[in-house]
mmCIF file of C-alpha atoms in Angstrom:
data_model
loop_
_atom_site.group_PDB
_atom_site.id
_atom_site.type_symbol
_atom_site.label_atom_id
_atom_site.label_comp_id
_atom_site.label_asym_id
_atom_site.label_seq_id
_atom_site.Cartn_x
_atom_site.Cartn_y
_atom_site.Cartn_z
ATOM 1 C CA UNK A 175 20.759 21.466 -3.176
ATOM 2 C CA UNK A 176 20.660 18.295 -4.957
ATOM 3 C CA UNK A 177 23.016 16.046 -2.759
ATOM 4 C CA UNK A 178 21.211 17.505 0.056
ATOM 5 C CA UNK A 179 18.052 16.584 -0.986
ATOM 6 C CA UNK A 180 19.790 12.960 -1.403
ATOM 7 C CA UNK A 181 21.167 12.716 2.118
ATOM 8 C CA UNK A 182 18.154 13.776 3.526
ATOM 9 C CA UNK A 183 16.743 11.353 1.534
ATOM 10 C CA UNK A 184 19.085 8.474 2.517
ATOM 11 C CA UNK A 185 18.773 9.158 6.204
ATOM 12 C CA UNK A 186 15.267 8.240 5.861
ATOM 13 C CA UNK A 187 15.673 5.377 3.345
ATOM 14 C CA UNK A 188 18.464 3.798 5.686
ATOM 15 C CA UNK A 189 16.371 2.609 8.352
ATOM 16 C CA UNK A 190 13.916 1.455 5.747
ATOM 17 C CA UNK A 191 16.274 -0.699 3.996
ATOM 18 C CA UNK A 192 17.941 -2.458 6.757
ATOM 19 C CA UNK A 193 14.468 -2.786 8.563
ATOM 20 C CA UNK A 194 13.544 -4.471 4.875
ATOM 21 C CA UNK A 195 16.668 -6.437 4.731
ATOM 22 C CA UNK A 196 15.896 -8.040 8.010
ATOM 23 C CA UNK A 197 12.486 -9.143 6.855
ATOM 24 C CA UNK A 198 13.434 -10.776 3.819
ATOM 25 C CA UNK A 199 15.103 -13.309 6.163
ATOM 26 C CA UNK A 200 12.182 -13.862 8.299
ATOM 27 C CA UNK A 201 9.171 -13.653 6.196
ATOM 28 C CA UNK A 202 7.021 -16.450 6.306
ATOM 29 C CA UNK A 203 3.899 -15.173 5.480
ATOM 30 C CA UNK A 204 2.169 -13.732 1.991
ATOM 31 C CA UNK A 205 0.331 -10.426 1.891
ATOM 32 C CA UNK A 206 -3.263 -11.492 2.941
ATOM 33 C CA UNK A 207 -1.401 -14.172 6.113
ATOM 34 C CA UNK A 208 0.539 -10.770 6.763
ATOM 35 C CA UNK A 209 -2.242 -8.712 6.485
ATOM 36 C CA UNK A 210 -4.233 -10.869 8.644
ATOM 37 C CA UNK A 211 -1.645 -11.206 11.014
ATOM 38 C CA UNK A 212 -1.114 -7.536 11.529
ATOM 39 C CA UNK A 213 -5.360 -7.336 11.983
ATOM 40 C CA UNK A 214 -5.678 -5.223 8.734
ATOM 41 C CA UNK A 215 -9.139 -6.651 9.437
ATOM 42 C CA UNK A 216 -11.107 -4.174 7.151
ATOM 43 C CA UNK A 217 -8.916 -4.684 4.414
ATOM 44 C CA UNK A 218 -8.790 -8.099 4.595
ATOM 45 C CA UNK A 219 -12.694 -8.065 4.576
ATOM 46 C CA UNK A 220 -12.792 -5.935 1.314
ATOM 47 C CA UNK A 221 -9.993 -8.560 0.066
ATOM 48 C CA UNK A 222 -12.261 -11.283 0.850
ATOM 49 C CA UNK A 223 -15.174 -9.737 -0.762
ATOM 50 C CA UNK A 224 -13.729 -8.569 -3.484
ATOM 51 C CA UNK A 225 -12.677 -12.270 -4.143
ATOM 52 C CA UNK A 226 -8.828 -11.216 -4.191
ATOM 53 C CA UNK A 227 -7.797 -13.475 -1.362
ATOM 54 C CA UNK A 228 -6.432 -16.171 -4.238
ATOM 55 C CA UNK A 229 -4.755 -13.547 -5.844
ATOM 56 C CA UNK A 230 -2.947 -12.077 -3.443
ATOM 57 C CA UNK A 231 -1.407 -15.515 -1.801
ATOM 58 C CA UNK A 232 -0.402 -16.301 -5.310
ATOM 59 C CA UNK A 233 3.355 -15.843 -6.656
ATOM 60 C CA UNK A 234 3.779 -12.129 -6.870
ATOM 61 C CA UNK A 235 5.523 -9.936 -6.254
ATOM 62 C CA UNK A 236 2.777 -7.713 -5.371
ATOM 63 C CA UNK A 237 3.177 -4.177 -3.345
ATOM 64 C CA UNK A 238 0.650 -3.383 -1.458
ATOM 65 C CA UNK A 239 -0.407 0.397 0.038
ATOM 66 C CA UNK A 240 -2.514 -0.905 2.925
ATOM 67 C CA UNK A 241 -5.078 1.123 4.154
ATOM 68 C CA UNK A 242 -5.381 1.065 7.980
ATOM 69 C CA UNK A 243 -8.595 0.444 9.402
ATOM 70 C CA UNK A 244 -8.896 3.954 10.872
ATOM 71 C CA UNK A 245 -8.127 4.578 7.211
ATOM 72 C CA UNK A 246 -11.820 3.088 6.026
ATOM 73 C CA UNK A 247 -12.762 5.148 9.279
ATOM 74 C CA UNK A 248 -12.520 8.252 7.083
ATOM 75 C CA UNK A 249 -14.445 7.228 4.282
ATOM 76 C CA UNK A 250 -17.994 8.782 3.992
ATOM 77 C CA UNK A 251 -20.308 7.286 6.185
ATOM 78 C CA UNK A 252 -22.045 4.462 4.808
ATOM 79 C CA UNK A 253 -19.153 4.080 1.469
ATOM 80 C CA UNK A 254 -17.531 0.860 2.981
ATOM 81 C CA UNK A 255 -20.582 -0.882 3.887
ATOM 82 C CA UNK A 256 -21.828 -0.380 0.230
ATOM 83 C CA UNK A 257 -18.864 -1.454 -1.219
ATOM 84 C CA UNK A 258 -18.845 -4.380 0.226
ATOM 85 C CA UNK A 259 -22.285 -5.667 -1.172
ATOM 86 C CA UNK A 260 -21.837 -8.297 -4.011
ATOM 87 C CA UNK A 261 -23.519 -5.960 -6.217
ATOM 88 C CA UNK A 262 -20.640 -3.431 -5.926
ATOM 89 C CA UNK A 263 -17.769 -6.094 -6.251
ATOM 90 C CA UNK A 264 -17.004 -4.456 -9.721
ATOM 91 C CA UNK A 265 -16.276 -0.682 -7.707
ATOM 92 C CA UNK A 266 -14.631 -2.454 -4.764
ATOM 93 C CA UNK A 267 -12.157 -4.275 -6.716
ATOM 94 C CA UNK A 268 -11.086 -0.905 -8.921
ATOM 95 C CA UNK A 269 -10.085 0.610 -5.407
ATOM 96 C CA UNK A 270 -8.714 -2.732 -4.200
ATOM 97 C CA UNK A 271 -6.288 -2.442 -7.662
ATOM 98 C CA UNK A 272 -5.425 0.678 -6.927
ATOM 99 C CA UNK A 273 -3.715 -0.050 -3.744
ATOM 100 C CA UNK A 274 -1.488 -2.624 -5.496
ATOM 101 C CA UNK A 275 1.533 -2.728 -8.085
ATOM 102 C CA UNK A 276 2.529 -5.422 -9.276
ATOM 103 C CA UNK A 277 6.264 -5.599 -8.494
ATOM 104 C CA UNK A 278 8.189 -5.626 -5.159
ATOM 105 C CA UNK A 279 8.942 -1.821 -4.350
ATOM 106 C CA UNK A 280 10.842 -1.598 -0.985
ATOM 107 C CA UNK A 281 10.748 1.851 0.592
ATOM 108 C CA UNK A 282 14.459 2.467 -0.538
ATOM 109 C CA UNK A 283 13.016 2.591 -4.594
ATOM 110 C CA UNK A 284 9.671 4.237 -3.742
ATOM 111 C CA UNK A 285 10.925 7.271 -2.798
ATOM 112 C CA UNK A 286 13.112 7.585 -5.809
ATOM 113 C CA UNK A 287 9.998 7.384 -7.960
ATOM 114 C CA UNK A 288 7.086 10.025 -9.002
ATOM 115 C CA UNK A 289 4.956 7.796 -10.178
ATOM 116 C CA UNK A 290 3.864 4.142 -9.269
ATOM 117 C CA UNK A 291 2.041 2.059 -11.749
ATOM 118 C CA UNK A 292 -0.988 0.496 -9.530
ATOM 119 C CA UNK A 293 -3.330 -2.307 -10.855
ATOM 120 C CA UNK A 294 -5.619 0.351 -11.709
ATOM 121 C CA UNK A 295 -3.852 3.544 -12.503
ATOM 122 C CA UNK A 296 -1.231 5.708 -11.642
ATOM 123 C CA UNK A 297 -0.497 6.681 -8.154
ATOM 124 C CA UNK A 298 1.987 9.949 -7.576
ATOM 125 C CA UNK A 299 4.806 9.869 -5.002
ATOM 126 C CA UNK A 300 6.241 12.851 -3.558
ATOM 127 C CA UNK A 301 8.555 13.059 -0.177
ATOM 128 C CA UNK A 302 7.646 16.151 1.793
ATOM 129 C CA UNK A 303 9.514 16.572 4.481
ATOM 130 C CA UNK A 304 10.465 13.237 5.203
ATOM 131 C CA UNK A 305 7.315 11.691 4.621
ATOM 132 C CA UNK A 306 6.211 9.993 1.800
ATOM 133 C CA UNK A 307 2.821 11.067 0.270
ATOM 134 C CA UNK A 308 0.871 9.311 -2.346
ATOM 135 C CA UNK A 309 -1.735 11.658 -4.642
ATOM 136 C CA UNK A 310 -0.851 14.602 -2.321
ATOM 137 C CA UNK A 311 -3.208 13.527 0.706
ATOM 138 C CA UNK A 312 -2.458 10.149 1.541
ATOM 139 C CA UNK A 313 0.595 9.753 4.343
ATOM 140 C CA UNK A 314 2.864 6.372 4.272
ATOM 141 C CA UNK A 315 3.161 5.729 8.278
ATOM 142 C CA UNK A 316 5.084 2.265 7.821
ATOM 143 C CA UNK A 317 7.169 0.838 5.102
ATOM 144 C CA UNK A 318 8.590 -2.539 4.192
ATOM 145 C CA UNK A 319 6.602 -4.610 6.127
ATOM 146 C CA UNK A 320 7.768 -7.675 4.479
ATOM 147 C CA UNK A 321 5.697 -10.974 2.797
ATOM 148 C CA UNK A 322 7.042 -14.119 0.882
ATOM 149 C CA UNK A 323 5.301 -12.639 -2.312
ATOM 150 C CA UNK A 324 5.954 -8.676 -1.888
ATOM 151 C CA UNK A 325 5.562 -6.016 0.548
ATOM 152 C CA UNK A 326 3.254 -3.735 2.616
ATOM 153 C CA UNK A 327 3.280 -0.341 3.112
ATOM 154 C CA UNK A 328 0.880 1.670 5.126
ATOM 155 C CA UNK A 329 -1.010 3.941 4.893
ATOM 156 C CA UNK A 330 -3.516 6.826 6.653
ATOM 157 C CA UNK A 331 -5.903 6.860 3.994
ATOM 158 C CA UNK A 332 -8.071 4.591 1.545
ATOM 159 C CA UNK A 333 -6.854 5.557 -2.032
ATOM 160 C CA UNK A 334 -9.883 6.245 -4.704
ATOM 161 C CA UNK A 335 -8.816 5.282 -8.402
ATOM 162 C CA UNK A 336 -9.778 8.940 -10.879
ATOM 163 C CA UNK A 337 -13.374 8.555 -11.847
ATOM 164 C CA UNK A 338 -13.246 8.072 -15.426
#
């Protein structure tokens, strides 16, 4: 049951990892010019208000779970404008950290793991049925969408850090 848990596994890490390997070669751009690029514009607004922008064009490596912007679609009305009033910066940034580790994590490596160690806590990762899912509700739809300082992967839904 094991190995065939493994090649199911490696039929849908394959694609990944070539798909990755080709990016390395041609990335040009870090996470917030990629992020930009691929019009992550609500997460690139929280980035910007959260005053991450520096931080993530700096060195790296940095992986980033990035929320679509369908994915802030689904937050309680009324959450994402709050957030993203200087007096919240504090709040915005916690869920900002929790979206990123701080390590390059190709798809190929995050679907070996349980567990990813995020900025601001611990993240689970379980394939079910092919599909990767992070804290049991959140769906990766892309993977290795390569930068000069890390990688992307995205995602259906904004992640909330445990309340502590």
């Amino acid at each position: 049951m094991k190995k065939l848990m493994l090649a199911a596994l490696a039929l849908f890490v394959l694609p990944a990892t070539v798909q990755a390997d080709h990016h390395k070669e041609t990335a040009k751009k870090n996470i917030v010019e990629t992020a930009v690029a691929a019009k992550f514009n609500t997460l690139v607004a929280a980035v910007e208000a959260g005053g991450l922008v520096e931080t993530l064009s700096g060195e790296g490596p940095f992986t980033v779970f990035a929320p679509t912007d369908e994915a802030f679609g689904k937050l309680p009305k009324g959450t994402l404008e709050t957030l993203l009033k200087p007096e919240n910066k504090d709040q915005l940034v916690q869920i900002l950290k929790y979206h990123v580790v701080a390590a390059k994590v190709p798809a190929a490596k995050v679907v070996e793991l349980k567990k990813a160690d995020t900025l601001a806590g611990e993240v689970t990762i379980e394939v079910k049925d092919g599909t990767v899912m992070l804290n049991d509700k959140v769906k990766v739809v892309k993977t290795d969408v390569m930068a000069t300082n890390g990688v992307i992967h995205v995602i259906d839904t904004v992640l909330l850090p445990p309340s502590k």
